[in-house]
PDB file of C-alpha atoms in Angstrom:
ATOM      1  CA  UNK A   1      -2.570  39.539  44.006  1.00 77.00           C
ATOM      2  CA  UNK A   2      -5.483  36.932  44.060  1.00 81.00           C
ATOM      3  CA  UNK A   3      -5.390  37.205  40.239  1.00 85.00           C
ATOM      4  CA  UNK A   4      -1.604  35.966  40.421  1.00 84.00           C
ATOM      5  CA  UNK A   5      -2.209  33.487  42.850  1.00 84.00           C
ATOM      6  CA  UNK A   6      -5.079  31.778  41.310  1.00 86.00           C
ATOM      7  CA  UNK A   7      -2.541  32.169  37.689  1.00 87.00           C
ATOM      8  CA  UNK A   8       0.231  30.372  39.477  1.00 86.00           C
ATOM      9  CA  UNK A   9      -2.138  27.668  41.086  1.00 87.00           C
ATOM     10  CA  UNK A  10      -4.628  26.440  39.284  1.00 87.00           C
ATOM     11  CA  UNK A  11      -2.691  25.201  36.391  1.00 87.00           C
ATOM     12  CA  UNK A  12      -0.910  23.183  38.992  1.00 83.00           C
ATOM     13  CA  UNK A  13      -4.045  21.603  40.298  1.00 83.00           C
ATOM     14  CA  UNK A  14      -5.248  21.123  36.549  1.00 86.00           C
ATOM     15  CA  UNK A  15      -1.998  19.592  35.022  1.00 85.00           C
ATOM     16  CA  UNK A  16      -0.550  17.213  37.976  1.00 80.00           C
ATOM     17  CA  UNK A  17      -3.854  14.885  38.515  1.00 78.00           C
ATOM     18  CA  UNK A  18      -2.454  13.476  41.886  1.00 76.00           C
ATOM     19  CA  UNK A  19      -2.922  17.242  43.355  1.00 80.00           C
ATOM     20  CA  UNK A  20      -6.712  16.811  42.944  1.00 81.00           C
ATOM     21  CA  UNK A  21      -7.075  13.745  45.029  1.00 83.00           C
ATOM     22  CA  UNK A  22      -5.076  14.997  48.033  1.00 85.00           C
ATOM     23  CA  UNK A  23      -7.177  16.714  50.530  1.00 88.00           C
ATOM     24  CA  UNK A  24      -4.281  18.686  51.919  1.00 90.00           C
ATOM     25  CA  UNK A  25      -3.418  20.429  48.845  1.00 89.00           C
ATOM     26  CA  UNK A  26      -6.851  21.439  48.472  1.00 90.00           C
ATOM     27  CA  UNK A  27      -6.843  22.649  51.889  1.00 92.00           C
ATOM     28  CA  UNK A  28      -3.369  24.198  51.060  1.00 92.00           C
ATOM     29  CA  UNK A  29      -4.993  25.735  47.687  1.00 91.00           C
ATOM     30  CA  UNK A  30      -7.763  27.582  49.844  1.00 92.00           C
ATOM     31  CA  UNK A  31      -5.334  28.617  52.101  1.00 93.00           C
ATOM     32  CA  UNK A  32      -3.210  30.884  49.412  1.00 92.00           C
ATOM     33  CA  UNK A  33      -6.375  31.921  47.793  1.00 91.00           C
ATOM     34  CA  UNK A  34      -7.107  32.967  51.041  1.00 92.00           C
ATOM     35  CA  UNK A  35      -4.195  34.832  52.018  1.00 91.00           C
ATOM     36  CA  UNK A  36      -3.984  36.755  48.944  1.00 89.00           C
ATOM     37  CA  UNK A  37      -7.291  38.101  49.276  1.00 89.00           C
ATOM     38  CA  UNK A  38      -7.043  39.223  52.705  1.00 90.00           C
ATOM     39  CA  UNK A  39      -3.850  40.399  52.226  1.00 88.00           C
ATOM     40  CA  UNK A  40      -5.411  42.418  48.693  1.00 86.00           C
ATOM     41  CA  UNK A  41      -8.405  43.717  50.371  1.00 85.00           C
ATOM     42  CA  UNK A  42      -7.068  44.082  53.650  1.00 84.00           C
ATOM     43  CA  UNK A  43      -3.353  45.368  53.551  1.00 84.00           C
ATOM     44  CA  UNK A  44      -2.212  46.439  50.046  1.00 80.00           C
ATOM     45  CA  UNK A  45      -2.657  45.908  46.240  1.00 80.00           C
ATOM     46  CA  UNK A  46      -0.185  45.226  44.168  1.00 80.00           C
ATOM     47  CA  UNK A  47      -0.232  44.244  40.164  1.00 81.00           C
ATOM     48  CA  UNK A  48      -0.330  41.349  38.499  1.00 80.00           C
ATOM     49  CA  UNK A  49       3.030  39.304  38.645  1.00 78.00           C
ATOM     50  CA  UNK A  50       5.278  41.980  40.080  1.00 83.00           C
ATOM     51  CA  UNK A  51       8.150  41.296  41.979  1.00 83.00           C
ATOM     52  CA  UNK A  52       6.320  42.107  45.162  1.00 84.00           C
ATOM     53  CA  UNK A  53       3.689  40.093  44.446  1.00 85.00           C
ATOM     54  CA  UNK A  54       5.663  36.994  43.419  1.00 85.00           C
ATOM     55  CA  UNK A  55       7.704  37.267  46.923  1.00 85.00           C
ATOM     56  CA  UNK A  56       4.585  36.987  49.157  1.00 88.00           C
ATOM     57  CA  UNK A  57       3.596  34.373  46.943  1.00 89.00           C
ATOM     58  CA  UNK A  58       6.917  32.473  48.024  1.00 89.00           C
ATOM     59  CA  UNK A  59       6.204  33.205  51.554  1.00 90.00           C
ATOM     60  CA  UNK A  60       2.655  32.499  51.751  1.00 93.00           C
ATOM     61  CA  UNK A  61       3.458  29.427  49.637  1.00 93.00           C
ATOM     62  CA  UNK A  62       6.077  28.421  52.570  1.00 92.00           C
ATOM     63  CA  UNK A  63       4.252  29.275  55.334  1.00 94.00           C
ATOM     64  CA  UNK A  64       1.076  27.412  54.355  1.00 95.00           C
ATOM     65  CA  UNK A  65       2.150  24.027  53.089  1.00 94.00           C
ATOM     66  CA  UNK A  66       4.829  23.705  55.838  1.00 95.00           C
ATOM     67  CA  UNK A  67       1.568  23.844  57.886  1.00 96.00           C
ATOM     68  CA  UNK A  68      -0.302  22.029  55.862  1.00 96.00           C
ATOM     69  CA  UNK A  69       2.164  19.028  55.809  1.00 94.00           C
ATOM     70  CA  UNK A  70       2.458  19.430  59.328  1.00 96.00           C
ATOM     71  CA  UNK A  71      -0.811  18.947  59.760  1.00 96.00           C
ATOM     72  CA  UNK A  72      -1.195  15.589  57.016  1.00 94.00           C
ATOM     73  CA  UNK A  73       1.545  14.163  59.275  1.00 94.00           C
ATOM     74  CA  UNK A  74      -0.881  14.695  62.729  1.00 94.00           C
ATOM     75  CA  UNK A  75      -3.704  13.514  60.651  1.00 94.00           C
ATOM     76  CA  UNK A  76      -2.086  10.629  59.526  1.00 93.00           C
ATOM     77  CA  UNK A  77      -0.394   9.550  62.659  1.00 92.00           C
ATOM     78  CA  UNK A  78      -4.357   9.783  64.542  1.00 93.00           C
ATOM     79  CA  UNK A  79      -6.005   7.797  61.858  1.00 92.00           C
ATOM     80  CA  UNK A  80      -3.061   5.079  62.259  1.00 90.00           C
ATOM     81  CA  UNK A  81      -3.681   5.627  65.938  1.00 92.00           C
ATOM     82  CA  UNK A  82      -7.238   4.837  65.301  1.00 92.00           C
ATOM     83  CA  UNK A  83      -7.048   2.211  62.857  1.00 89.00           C
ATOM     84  CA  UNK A  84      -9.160   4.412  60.019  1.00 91.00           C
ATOM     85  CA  UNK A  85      -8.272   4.709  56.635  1.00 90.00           C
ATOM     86  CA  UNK A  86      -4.266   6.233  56.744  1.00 89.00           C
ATOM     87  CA  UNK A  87      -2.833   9.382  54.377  1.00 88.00           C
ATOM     88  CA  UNK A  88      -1.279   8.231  51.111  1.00 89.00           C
ATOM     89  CA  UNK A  89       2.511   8.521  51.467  1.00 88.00           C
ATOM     90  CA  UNK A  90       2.250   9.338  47.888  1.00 87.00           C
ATOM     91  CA  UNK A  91      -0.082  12.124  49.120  1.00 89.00           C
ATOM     92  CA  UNK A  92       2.618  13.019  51.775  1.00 90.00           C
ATOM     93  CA  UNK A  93       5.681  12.918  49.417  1.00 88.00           C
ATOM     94  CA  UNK A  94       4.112  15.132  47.416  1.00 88.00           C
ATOM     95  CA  UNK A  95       3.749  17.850  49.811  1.00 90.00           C
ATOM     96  CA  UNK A  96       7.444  17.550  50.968  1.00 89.00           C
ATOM     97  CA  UNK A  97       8.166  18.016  47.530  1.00 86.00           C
ATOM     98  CA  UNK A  98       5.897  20.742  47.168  1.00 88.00           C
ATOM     99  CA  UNK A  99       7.924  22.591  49.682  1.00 89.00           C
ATOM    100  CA  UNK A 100       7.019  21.153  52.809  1.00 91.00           C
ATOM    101  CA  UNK A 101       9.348  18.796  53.997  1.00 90.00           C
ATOM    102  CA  UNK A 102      10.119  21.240  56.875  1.00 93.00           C
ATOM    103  CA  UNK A 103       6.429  20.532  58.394  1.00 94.00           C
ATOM    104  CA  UNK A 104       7.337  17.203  57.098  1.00 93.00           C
ATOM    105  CA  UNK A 105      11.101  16.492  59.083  1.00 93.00           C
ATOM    106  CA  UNK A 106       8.828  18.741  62.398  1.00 95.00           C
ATOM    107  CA  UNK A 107       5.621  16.230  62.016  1.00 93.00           C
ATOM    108  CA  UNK A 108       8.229  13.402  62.089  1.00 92.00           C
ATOM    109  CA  UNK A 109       9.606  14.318  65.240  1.00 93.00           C
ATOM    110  CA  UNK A 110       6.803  15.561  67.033  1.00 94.00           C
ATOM    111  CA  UNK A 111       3.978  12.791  66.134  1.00 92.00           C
ATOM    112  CA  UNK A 112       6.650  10.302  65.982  1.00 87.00           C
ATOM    113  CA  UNK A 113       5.549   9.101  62.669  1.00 86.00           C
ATOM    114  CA  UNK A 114       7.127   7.879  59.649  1.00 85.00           C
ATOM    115  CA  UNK A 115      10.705   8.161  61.256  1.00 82.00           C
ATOM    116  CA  UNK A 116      11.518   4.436  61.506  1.00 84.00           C
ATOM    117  CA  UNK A 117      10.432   3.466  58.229  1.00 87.00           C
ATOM    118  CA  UNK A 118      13.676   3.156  56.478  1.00 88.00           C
ATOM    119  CA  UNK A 119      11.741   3.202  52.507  1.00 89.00           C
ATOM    120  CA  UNK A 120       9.617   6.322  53.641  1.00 89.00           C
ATOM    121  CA  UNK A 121      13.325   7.962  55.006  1.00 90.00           C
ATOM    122  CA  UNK A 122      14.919   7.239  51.946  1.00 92.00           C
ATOM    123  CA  UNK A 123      12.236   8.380  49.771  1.00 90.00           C
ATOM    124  CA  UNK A 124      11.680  11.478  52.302  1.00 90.00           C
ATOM    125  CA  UNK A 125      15.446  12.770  51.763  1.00 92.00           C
ATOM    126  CA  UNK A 126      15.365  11.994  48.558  1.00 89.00           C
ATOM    127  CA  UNK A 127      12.723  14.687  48.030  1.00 85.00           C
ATOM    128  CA  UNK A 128      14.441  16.932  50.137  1.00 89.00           C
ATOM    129  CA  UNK A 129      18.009  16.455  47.841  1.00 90.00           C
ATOM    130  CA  UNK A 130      15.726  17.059  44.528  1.00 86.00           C
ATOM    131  CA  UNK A 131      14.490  19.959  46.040  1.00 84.00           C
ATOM    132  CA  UNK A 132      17.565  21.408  46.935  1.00 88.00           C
ATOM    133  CA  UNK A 133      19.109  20.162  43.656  1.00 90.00           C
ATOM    134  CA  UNK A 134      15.970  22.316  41.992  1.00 85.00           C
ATOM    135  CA  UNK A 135      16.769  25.132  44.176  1.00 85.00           C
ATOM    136  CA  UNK A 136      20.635  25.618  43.018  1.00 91.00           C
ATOM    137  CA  UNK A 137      19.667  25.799  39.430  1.00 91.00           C
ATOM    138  CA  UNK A 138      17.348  27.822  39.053  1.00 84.00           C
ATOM    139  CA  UNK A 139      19.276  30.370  41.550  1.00 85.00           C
ATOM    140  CA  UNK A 140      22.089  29.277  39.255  1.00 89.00           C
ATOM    141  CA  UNK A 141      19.930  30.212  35.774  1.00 87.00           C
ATOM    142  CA  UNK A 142      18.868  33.249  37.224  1.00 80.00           C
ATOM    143  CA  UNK A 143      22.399  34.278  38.105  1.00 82.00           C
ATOM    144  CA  UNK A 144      21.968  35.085  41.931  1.00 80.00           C
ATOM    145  CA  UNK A 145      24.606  32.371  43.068  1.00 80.00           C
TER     146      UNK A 145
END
């Protein structure tokens, strides 16, 4: 499972140059290396790239960079707070993209942060449309809608 994890992941860090810069996706990328391995040395093994293996993926993906993006959002909104040098929204629209924009939409109403700013809402749903847009066709491709 760690094997798979690190396959799916660390081309993703290599090839998309932003990724290496944000601090949260690192954090997020230890998290999921992380995960697998406890889960692999702790619960059950499973092979490389089988079915089971890709759906925790997908679940330990969602779990950990909702949380993660949760967690920019509080960081964010304290360093604002503080005057200190502020999370990239680049940085942040990158994990909603990623997946995230749950933690995001929760960090938004919690930390009341980043919900009046009418370019950061636009850009912010527009992530969450290409997402769902993404979604659809690759459920469409593989035939399961």
């Amino acid at each position: 499972m760690l094997i798979t994890f690190l396959i799916i992941l660390c081309p993703l860090l290599m090839l998309v140059p932003p990724l290496q810069r944000n601090r949260f996706f690192i954090f997020y990328f230890a998290l999921m290396v992380l995960s697998a391995y406890v889960t692999e040395n702790y619960f059950f093994r499973t092979s490389v790239l089988s079915f089971k293996t890709i759906l925790l993926f997908l679940t330990y993906h969602l779990v950990c960079i909702n949380l993660v993006t949760f967690w920019a959002y509080g960081a964010d909104k304290k360093a604002a707070r503080r005057g200190d040098w502020r999370v990239p929204e680049a940085h942040l629209h990158a994990l909603e993209f990623l997946g995230g924009w749950i933690g995001a939409f929760i960090g938004q109403k919690v930390f009341h942060h980043k919900s009046k700013k009418h370019s950061y809402q636009v850009m912010f749903w527009l992530m969450l449309v290409l997402q769902t847009a993404a979604i659809y066709i690759i459920l469409k491709y593989l035939r399961l809608i």
